[in-house]
CSV table of C-alpha atoms and ligand atoms in Angstrom, one decimal:
chain,number,residue,atom,x,y,z
A,99,MET,CA,-7.5,-2.3,1.4
A,100,LYS,CA,-4.4,-2.3,3.5
A,101,ILE,CA,-1.5,-4.7,3.7
A,102,LEU,CA,0.9,-5.2,6.6
A,103,ALA,CA,4.2,-6.5,5.1
A,104,ILE,CA,7.0,-8.3,7.0
A,105,GLU,CA,10.5,-9.1,5.8
A,106,THR,CA,13.2,-11.0,7.8
A,107,SER,CA,15.1,-13.1,5.2
A,108,CYS,CA,18.6,-12.0,6.1
A,109,ASP,CA,19.9,-9.3,8.5
A,110,GLU,CA,17.2,-6.5,8.3
A,111,THR,CA,14.1,-6.7,10.4
A,112,ALA,CA,11.5,-4.8,8.3
A,113,ALA,CA,7.8,-4.0,8.3
A,114,ALA,CA,5.7,-1.7,6.1
A,115,VAL,CA,2.1,-0.8,5.4
A,116,VAL,CA,0.7,-0.5,1.9
A,117,GLU,CA,-2.7,0.8,0.8
A,118,GLY,CA,-4.5,0.4,-2.5
A,119,GLU,CA,-7.0,-1.6,-4.5
A,120,GLY,CA,-4.9,-4.4,-6.0
A,121,ARG,CA,-3.0,-3.3,-9.0
A,122,ALA,CA,-4.4,0.2,-9.1
A,123,SER,CA,-1.2,2.0,-8.0
A,124,PRO,CA,-0.8,0.8,-4.4
A,125,ARG,CA,0.6,3.5,-2.0
A,126,LEU,CA,3.2,3.0,0.6
A,127,LEU,CA,2.0,4.3,4.0
A,128,SER,CA,5.0,3.4,6.1
A,129,SER,CA,8.4,1.6,5.9
A,130,VAL,CA,10.5,0.6,8.9
A,131,VAL,CA,13.9,-1.2,8.7
A,132,ALA,CA,16.0,-2.2,11.7
A,133,SER,CA,19.5,-3.0,10.5
A,134,GLN,CA,21.7,-5.5,12.3
A,135,ILE,CA,24.9,-4.5,10.5
A,136,ASP,CA,26.7,-3.5,13.7
A,137,LEU,CA,26.0,-6.9,15.3
A,138,HIS,CA,27.5,-8.8,12.4
A,139,GLN,CA,30.4,-6.5,11.6
A,140,LYS,CA,32.9,-8.2,14.0
A,141,TYR,CA,32.3,-11.5,12.3
A,142,GLY,CA,32.9,-10.0,8.8
A,143,GLY,CA,29.5,-11.3,7.6
A,144,VAL,CA,26.0,-12.3,8.7
A,145,PHE,CA,26.2,-14.7,11.6
A,146,PRO,CA,22.9,-16.7,11.2
A,147,GLU,CA,22.2,-17.5,14.8
A,148,ILE,CA,22.7,-13.9,15.9
A,149,ALA,CA,20.5,-12.7,13.0
A,150,SER,CA,17.6,-14.8,14.2
A,151,ARG,CA,18.0,-13.7,17.8
A,152,ALA,CA,18.0,-10.1,16.7
A,153,HIS,CA,14.9,-10.6,14.5
A,154,THR,CA,13.2,-12.1,17.5
A,155,GLU,CA,14.0,-9.0,19.6
A,156,LYS,CA,13.1,-6.4,16.9
A,157,ILE,CA,10.1,-7.9,15.1
A,158,VAL,CA,7.4,-6.7,17.5
A,159,PRO,CA,8.7,-3.1,17.9
A,160,VAL,CA,9.3,-2.9,14.1
A,161,ILE,CA,5.8,-4.0,13.3
A,162,GLU,CA,4.3,-1.7,15.9
A,163,LYS,CA,6.2,1.3,14.5
A,164,ALA,CA,5.1,0.5,10.9
A,165,LEU,CA,1.5,0.3,12.0
A,166,LYS,CA,1.8,3.5,14.0
A,167,ASP,CA,3.6,5.4,11.2
A,168,ALA,CA,0.7,4.4,8.9
A,169,GLY,CA,-1.9,5.6,11.3
A,170,SER,CA,-3.1,2.0,11.9
A,171,LYS,CA,-4.1,0.3,15.1
A,172,LYS,CA,-2.3,-2.5,17.0
A,173,ASP,CA,-5.5,-4.6,16.8
A,174,LEU,CA,-5.0,-4.7,13.0
A,175,ASN,CA,-8.7,-3.6,12.6
A,176,ASP,CA,-8.0,-1.7,9.4
A,177,ILE,CA,-5.5,-4.2,8.0
A,178,ASP,CA,-6.9,-6.6,5.4
A,179,ASN,CA,-4.0,-8.8,4.5
A,180,ILE,CA,-0.6,-9.7,6.0
A,181,ALA,CA,2.3,-10.2,3.5
A,182,VAL,CA,5.5,-12.0,4.4
A,183,THR,CA,8.7,-13.1,2.8
A,184,PHE,CA,8.7,-16.9,2.9
A,185,GLY,CA,12.0,-17.5,1.1
A,186,PRO,CA,14.7,-17.6,-0.1
A,187,GLY,CA,17.0,-16.6,2.8
A,188,LEU,CA,18.5,-17.8,6.1
A,189,ILE,CA,16.0,-20.3,7.5
A,190,GLY,CA,16.3,-19.1,11.1
A,191,SER,CA,15.7,-15.5,9.9
A,192,LEU,CA,12.8,-16.4,7.7
A,193,LEU,CA,11.1,-18.4,10.5
A,194,VAL,CA,10.9,-15.3,12.7
A,195,GLY,CA,9.0,-13.2,10.1
A,196,VAL,CA,6.8,-16.1,9.0
A,197,THR,CA,5.9,-17.1,12.6
A,198,ALA,CA,5.1,-13.4,13.4
A,199,ALA,CA,2.9,-13.2,10.3
A,200,LYS,CA,1.2,-16.5,11.0
A,201,THR,CA,0.5,-15.6,14.7
A,202,LEU,CA,-1.0,-12.2,13.7
A,203,ALA,CA,-3.1,-13.9,11.0
A,204,TYR,CA,-4.4,-16.5,13.5
A,205,VAL,CA,-5.1,-14.1,16.3
A,206,PHE,CA,-6.8,-11.4,14.1
A,207,ASN,CA,-8.2,-13.7,11.5
A,208,LYS,CA,-6.5,-12.3,8.5
A,209,PRO,CA,-5.3,-13.9,5.2
A,210,ILE,CA,-1.6,-14.1,4.4
A,211,ILE,CA,0.1,-13.4,1.1
A,212,PRO,CA,3.4,-15.3,0.8
A,213,ILE,CA,6.0,-13.4,-1.2
A,214,ASN,CA,9.3,-14.6,-2.7
A,215,HIS,CA,12.2,-12.3,-1.8
A,216,TRP,CA,13.4,-11.8,-5.4
A,217,GLU,CA,9.9,-11.0,-6.5
A,218,GLY,CA,9.9,-8.5,-3.7
A,219,HIS,CA,13.1,-6.9,-5.0
A,220,ILE,CA,11.5,-6.7,-8.5
A,221,TYR,CA,8.6,-4.8,-7.1
A,222,SER,CA,10.9,-2.1,-5.6
A,223,ASN,CA,10.5,-0.4,-9.0
A,224,PHE,CA,6.7,-0.5,-8.7
A,225,ILE,CA,6.5,1.7,-5.6
A,226,GLY,CA,4.8,5.0,-6.4
A,227,GLU,CA,4.9,8.0,-4.1
A,228,PHE,CA,6.0,8.0,-0.5
A,229,SER,CA,6.8,10.5,2.1
A,230,ASN,CA,7.4,10.6,5.8
A,231,SER,CA,9.6,12.7,8.1
A,232,ASN,CA,12.9,11.3,6.9
A,233,PHE,CA,12.3,9.7,3.6
A,234,GLN,CA,10.5,11.1,0.5
A,235,PHE,CA,10.4,10.0,-3.1
A,236,SER,CA,8.0,10.1,-6.0
A,237,ASN,CA,7.9,7.7,-9.0
A,238,ASN,CA,5.0,8.0,-11.4
A,239,ASN,CA,6.9,6.2,-14.2
A,240,LEU,CA,6.3,2.5,-13.5
A,241,PRO,CA,8.0,-0.2,-15.7
A,242,LYS,CA,6.2,-1.4,-18.9
A,243,PHE,CA,6.2,-5.0,-20.1
A,244,PRO,CA,8.1,-6.9,-21.2
A,245,SER,CA,10.7,-5.7,-18.7
A,246,LEU,CA,14.3,-6.9,-18.5
A,247,VAL,CA,15.2,-7.1,-14.8
A,248,LEU,CA,18.8,-7.3,-13.5
A,249,ILE,CA,18.6,-8.7,-9.9
A,250,VAL,CA,21.9,-8.1,-8.1
A,251,SER,CA,22.1,-8.8,-4.4
A,252,GLY,CA,24.1,-10.6,-1.8
A,253,GLY,CA,22.3,-13.9,-2.3
A,254,HIS,CA,21.5,-13.8,-6.0
A,255,THR,CA,22.5,-12.3,-9.4
A,256,GLY,CA,20.5,-13.0,-12.5
A,257,LEU,CA,18.6,-11.6,-15.5
A,258,VAL,CA,14.8,-12.1,-15.7
A,259,LEU,CA,12.4,-11.2,-18.5
A,260,MET,CA,9.1,-10.1,-16.9
A,261,HIS,CA,6.2,-10.5,-19.3
A,262,GLY,CA,3.6,-9.3,-16.9
A,263,HIS,CA,2.8,-9.3,-13.2
A,264,GLY,CA,4.0,-12.6,-11.8
A,265,LYS,CA,5.2,-13.8,-15.3
A,266,TYR,CA,8.9,-14.4,-15.1
A,267,GLN,CA,11.3,-16.0,-17.6
A,268,ALA,CA,14.7,-16.6,-16.1
A,269,LEU,CA,17.3,-15.8,-18.7
A,270,GLY,CA,20.5,-16.5,-16.7
A,271,GLN,CA,21.9,-16.5,-13.2
A,272,THR,CA,25.1,-16.8,-11.4
A,273,ARG,CA,26.8,-20.2,-11.4
A,274,ASP,CA,28.6,-19.5,-8.2
A,275,ASP,CA,28.9,-16.3,-6.1
A,276,ALA,CA,26.4,-13.5,-6.4
A,277,ALA,CA,27.8,-10.0,-7.2
A,278,GLY,CA,27.1,-8.7,-3.7
A,279,GLU,CA,28.8,-11.8,-2.2
A,280,ALA,CA,31.9,-11.0,-4.3
A,281,PHE,CA,31.9,-7.4,-3.0
A,282,ASP,CA,31.7,-8.8,0.6
A,283,LYS,CA,34.5,-11.3,0.0
A,284,VAL,CA,36.8,-8.9,-1.7
A,285,ALA,CA,36.2,-6.3,1.0
A,286,LYS,CA,37.3,-8.9,3.5
A,287,LEU,CA,40.5,-9.5,1.5
A,288,LEU,CA,41.2,-5.7,1.6
A,289,GLY,CA,40.5,-5.6,5.4
A,290,LEU,CA,37.3,-3.5,4.9
A,291,PRO,CA,34.2,-3.9,7.1
A,292,TYR,CA,30.9,-5.8,6.3
A,293,PRO,CA,28.9,-5.1,4.3
A,294,GLY,CA,31.6,-5.0,1.6
A,295,GLY,CA,29.6,-3.3,-1.2
A,296,PRO,CA,29.3,0.2,0.4
A,297,ALA,CA,32.8,-0.2,1.9
A,298,ILE,CA,34.5,-1.0,-1.4
A,299,SER,CA,32.5,1.7,-3.2
A,300,ALA,CA,33.6,4.4,-0.6
A,301,VAL,CA,37.3,3.4,-1.1
A,302,ALA,CA,37.0,3.2,-4.9
A,303,GLU,CA,35.5,6.7,-4.9
A,304,ARG,CA,38.9,8.1,-3.7
A,305,ILE,CA,40.5,7.2,-7.0
A,306,LYS,CA,41.9,10.1,-9.0
A,307,ASN,CA,42.2,10.1,-12.8
A,308,TYR,CA,42.4,6.3,-13.0
A,309,GLU,CA,42.1,6.5,-16.8
A,310,LEU,CA,45.4,8.6,-16.8
A,311,ILE,CA,47.3,6.0,-14.8
A,312,ILE,CA,49.4,4.7,-17.7
A,313,LYS,CA,50.7,1.4,-16.3
A,314,LYS,CA,47.7,0.0,-14.4
A,315,LYS,CA,49.0,-2.2,-11.7
A,316,TYR,CA,45.7,-4.1,-11.4
A,317,ARG,CA,43.6,-5.6,-14.1
A,318,PHE,CA,40.8,-8.1,-13.2
A,319,PRO,CA,38.7,-10.3,-15.6
A,320,ARG,CA,35.2,-9.5,-16.8
A,321,PRO,CA,33.9,-13.1,-16.4
A,322,MET,CA,31.8,-14.8,-19.0
A,323,ILE,CA,30.9,-11.7,-21.1
A,324,ASN,CA,31.9,-13.4,-24.3
A,325,GLU,CA,30.1,-16.7,-23.6
A,326,PRO,CA,26.7,-17.6,-25.1
A,327,GLY,CA,23.7,-17.3,-22.8
A,328,PHE,CA,23.1,-14.9,-19.9
A,329,ASP,CA,24.7,-16.6,-17.0
A,330,PHE,CA,27.2,-14.9,-14.6
A,331,SER,CA,30.1,-16.2,-12.5
A,332,PHE,CA,31.9,-14.1,-9.9
A,333,SER,CA,33.9,-16.5,-7.9
A,334,GLY,CA,36.8,-16.5,-10.4
A,335,LEU,CA,36.9,-12.7,-10.2
A,336,LYS,CA,37.2,-12.9,-6.4
A,337,THR,CA,40.0,-15.5,-6.8
A,338,ALA,CA,41.8,-13.3,-9.3
A,339,VAL,CA,41.9,-10.5,-6.7
A,340,PHE,CA,43.0,-12.9,-4.0
A,341,TYR,CA,46.0,-14.2,-6.1
A,342,ASP,CA,47.0,-10.8,-7.2
A,343,ILE,CA,47.2,-9.2,-3.8
A,344,ARG,CA,48.0,-12.2,-1.4
A,345,ASP,CA,51.8,-11.7,-1.3
A,346,LYS,CA,51.8,-7.9,-1.6
A,347,LYS,CA,51.8,-5.4,1.2
A,348,LEU,CA,49.2,-3.0,-0.1
A,349,ASN,CA,49.5,0.7,0.7
A,350,GLU,CA,46.5,3.0,0.7
A,351,GLN,CA,46.8,3.9,-3.0
A,352,ASP,CA,47.0,0.1,-3.9
A,353,LYS,CA,43.8,-0.5,-1.9
A,354,ILE,CA,42.1,2.3,-3.8
A,355,GLU,CA,43.2,1.0,-7.1
A,356,VAL,CA,42.2,-2.6,-6.3
A,357,ALA,CA,38.7,-1.5,-5.0
A,358,TYR,CA,38.2,0.7,-8.1
A,359,GLU,CA,39.3,-1.9,-10.7
A,360,PHE,CA,37.2,-4.7,-8.9
A,361,GLN,CA,34.1,-2.5,-8.9
A,362,GLU,CA,34.6,-1.6,-12.6
A,363,ALA,CA,35.0,-5.3,-13.4
A,364,ILE,CA,31.7,-6.1,-11.7
A,365,VAL,CA,29.9,-3.1,-13.2
A,366,GLU,CA,31.2,-3.8,-16.7
A,367,THR,CA,30.3,-7.5,-16.5
A,368,LEU,CA,26.7,-6.8,-15.3
A,369,MET,CA,26.3,-4.1,-18.0
A,370,ALA,CA,27.7,-6.2,-20.8
A,371,ARG,CA,25.3,-9.1,-20.0
A,372,THR,CA,22.3,-6.9,-19.6
A,373,LYS,CA,23.0,-5.2,-22.9
A,374,GLN,CA,23.3,-8.5,-24.7
A,375,ALA,CA,20.0,-9.7,-23.2
A,376,ALA,CA,18.3,-6.3,-24.1
A,377,GLU,CA,19.5,-6.5,-27.7
A,378,LYS,CA,18.1,-10.0,-28.0
A,379,TYR,CA,14.7,-9.4,-26.3
A,380,GLN,CA,14.2,-5.7,-27.0
A,381,PRO,CA,12.2,-5.1,-23.8
A,382,ALA,CA,10.0,-2.0,-23.2
A,383,SER,CA,11.8,-1.3,-19.9
A,384,LEU,CA,15.1,-2.1,-18.1
A,385,CYS,CA,15.0,-2.5,-14.3
A,386,LEU,CA,17.8,-2.7,-11.8
A,387,VAL,CA,17.0,-4.2,-8.4
A,388,GLY,CA,18.7,-5.8,-5.3
A,389,GLY,CA,21.1,-4.6,-2.7
A,390,VAL,CA,23.9,-3.9,-5.2
A,391,SER,CA,21.6,-1.5,-7.0
A,392,ALA,CA,22.6,0.9,-4.2
A,393,ASN,CA,26.1,1.1,-5.9
A,394,LYS,CA,26.7,4.5,-7.3
A,395,ARG,CA,28.8,3.4,-10.3
A,396,LEU,CA,26.3,0.7,-11.2
A,397,ARG,CA,23.4,3.2,-11.0
A,398,GLU,CA,25.3,5.6,-13.3
A,399,GLU,CA,26.0,3.0,-15.9
A,400,PHE,CA,22.6,1.5,-15.8
A,401,ALA,CA,21.0,4.9,-16.2
A,402,LYS,CA,22.9,5.3,-19.5
A,403,LEU,CA,22.1,1.8,-20.8
A,404,GLY,CA,19.2,2.8,-23.0
A,405,ASP,CA,21.2,5.6,-24.8
A,406,ASP,CA,22.7,3.4,-27.5
A,407,LEU,CA,19.7,1.1,-27.9
A,408,SER,CA,17.6,2.1,-30.9
A,409,TRP,CA,14.2,1.6,-29.4
A,410,ARG,CA,15.0,3.5,-26.1
A,411,PRO,CA,13.6,1.4,-23.3
A,412,SER,CA,12.6,3.2,-20.1
A,413,ILE,CA,15.1,2.8,-17.2
A,414,HIS,CA,14.0,2.0,-13.6
A,415,ILE,CA,16.3,2.1,-10.6
A,416,PRO,CA,14.8,2.1,-7.1
A,417,ASP,CA,15.5,4.8,-4.5
A,418,ILE,CA,18.7,3.8,-2.6
A,419,LYS,CA,16.6,3.1,0.6
A,420,LEU,CA,14.6,0.6,-1.4
A,421,SER,CA,17.6,-1.1,-3.0
A,422,THR,CA,18.6,-3.1,0.1
A,423,ASP,CA,16.2,-5.3,2.0
A,424,ASN,CA,13.0,-3.7,3.1
A,425,ALA,CA,9.3,-4.6,3.6
A,426,ALA,CA,7.9,-1.9,1.4
A,427,MET,CA,8.8,-3.9,-1.7
A,428,ILE,CA,7.2,-7.0,-0.2
A,429,GLY,CA,3.9,-5.1,0.5
A,430,ILE,CA,3.8,-3.7,-3.0
A,431,ALA,CA,4.5,-7.2,-4.5
A,432,ALA,CA,1.6,-8.5,-2.4
A,433,ALA,CA,-0.7,-5.7,-3.6
A,434,TYR,CA,-0.1,-6.9,-7.1
A,435,HIS,CA,-0.7,-10.5,-6.1
A,436,LEU,CA,-3.8,-10.5,-3.9
A,437,GLU,CA,-4.8,-13.8,-5.6
A,438,LYS,CA,-2.0,-15.5,-3.5
A,439,ALA,CA,-3.8,-14.8,-0.3
A,440,THR,CA,-4.4,-17.9,1.8
A,441,THR,CA,-4.9,-19.0,5.4
A,442,TRP,CA,-2.0,-19.2,7.9
A,443,GLN,CA,-2.1,-23.0,7.9
A,444,ASN,CA,-0.9,-23.0,4.3
A,445,ILE,CA,2.2,-20.9,4.8
A,446,ASN,CA,5.7,-22.4,5.1
A,447,THR,CA,9.2,-21.1,4.8
A,448,ASP,CA,11.3,-22.2,1.9
A,449,ALA,CA,14.9,-21.2,2.3
A,450,ASN,CA,15.7,-22.2,-1.3
A,451,SER,CA,12.6,-20.8,-3.0
A,452,ARG,CA,13.0,-19.7,-6.6
A,453,LEU,CA,11.0,-17.1,-8.6
B,164,KG4,O1,19.4,-7.3,-1.3
B,164,KG4,P1,20.3,-7.2,-0.2
B,164,KG4,O2,20.0,-6.2,0.9
B,164,KG4,O3,20.2,-8.6,0.5
B,164,KG4,C1,20.1,-9.8,-0.2
B,164,KG4,O4,18.9,-10.1,-0.6
B,164,KG4,O5,21.1,-10.5,-0.4
B,164,KG4,O6,21.8,-7.2,-0.7
B,164,KG4,C2,22.8,-7.1,0.1
B,164,KG4,C3,24.1,-7.0,-0.7
B,164,KG4,C4,25.4,-7.1,0.1
B,164,KG4,O7,26.2,-8.1,-0.5
B,164,KG4,C5,26.0,-5.7,0.1
B,164,KG4,O8,27.4,-5.7,0.1
B,164,KG4,C6,25.5,-5.2,-1.3
B,164,KG4,O9,24.2,-5.7,-1.3
B,164,KG4,N1,25.5,-3.8,-1.3
B,164,KG4,C7,26.3,-3.1,-2.2
B,164,KG4,C8,26.1,-1.7,-1.9
B,164,KG4,N2,25.1,-1.6,-0.9
B,164,KG4,C9,24.8,-2.9,-0.5
B,164,KG4,N3,27.1,-3.5,-3.1
B,164,KG4,C10,27.8,-2.5,-3.8
B,164,KG4,N4,27.7,-1.2,-3.6
B,164,KG4,C11,26.8,-0.7,-2.6
B,164,KG4,N5,26.7,0.6,-2.4
B,165,ZN,ZN1,17.5,-8.8,-0.7
């Protein structure tokens, strides 16, 4: 059984091929991602109209390459299902992937498996082995249930308790900006390029002995960590950075200190909330997913999260290439949810879809 997966919810045009018998350890056969970062950089963020145009240009070559890399034919003879992200995301971007999937499904008479983008991110930790000429990894330690999942991306930040495949209990989410969005906005304030996460992280890494700086010039809040529940809020943190730096002429060292302290504020907040939820629900595993899971400091801290929890849950963090948007995670999510397969007439985009 093979699945061709398509993802175009934001600014990455992606396709992948997955093989496997349902939930029996599906294997990734190919994964292709065409990034549009250079097209959006001059606008300091994703320009939706340009994103959909770029998806339109890239979608066919990206699908062709994913099929070729997997040893599959263009006539989709050996493909059994087509999986596609139907939401949430930018409507003009989603429409390109969904229309491509529906067209292929109609022409080659294949069923479609619609996948929610967050569910896709969750399944980035369920990808087993993969290797091609420029990308190898192996993961034979899949998350056990119940699993506490921290989703941190540009469009969403929240904690989900996963009781089984497809069984999600939302514990909390951001009331305003997502963590990745805060990275992107603070990067703009510091005059750094889009996407802000990797840019801030690179500047923050130039810090030397921050803990030895006696009089820290910058100190930002760790929002909501002492409030009941598991919600997040990052817009106040971004505003705190704005008010702190707006009348100052920052030199290079200032920028490094702001980037470092901001990143620590985000990481500490995410870790504090995750730990509180872990202590309450005592999950068997802890999973980190979403674009911000590419962040080195967050990965380091998340990896240590189980150390002071008495029941020692297993920790799962995707390979960095599978942290940001890709179609491999969509194909794997689909392999675990073959029951969602339907005909192309029943597939619609939903830009505000929830888990
Ligand atoms: O999951 P993703 O690729 O797209 C959405 O579903 O939103 O996440 C993109 C977000 C952006 O906000 C980007 O700045 C952030 O992930 N990001 C990072 C890093 N790499 C990407 N944030 C912090 N550190 C990184 N290394
Ligand atoms: Zn995403």
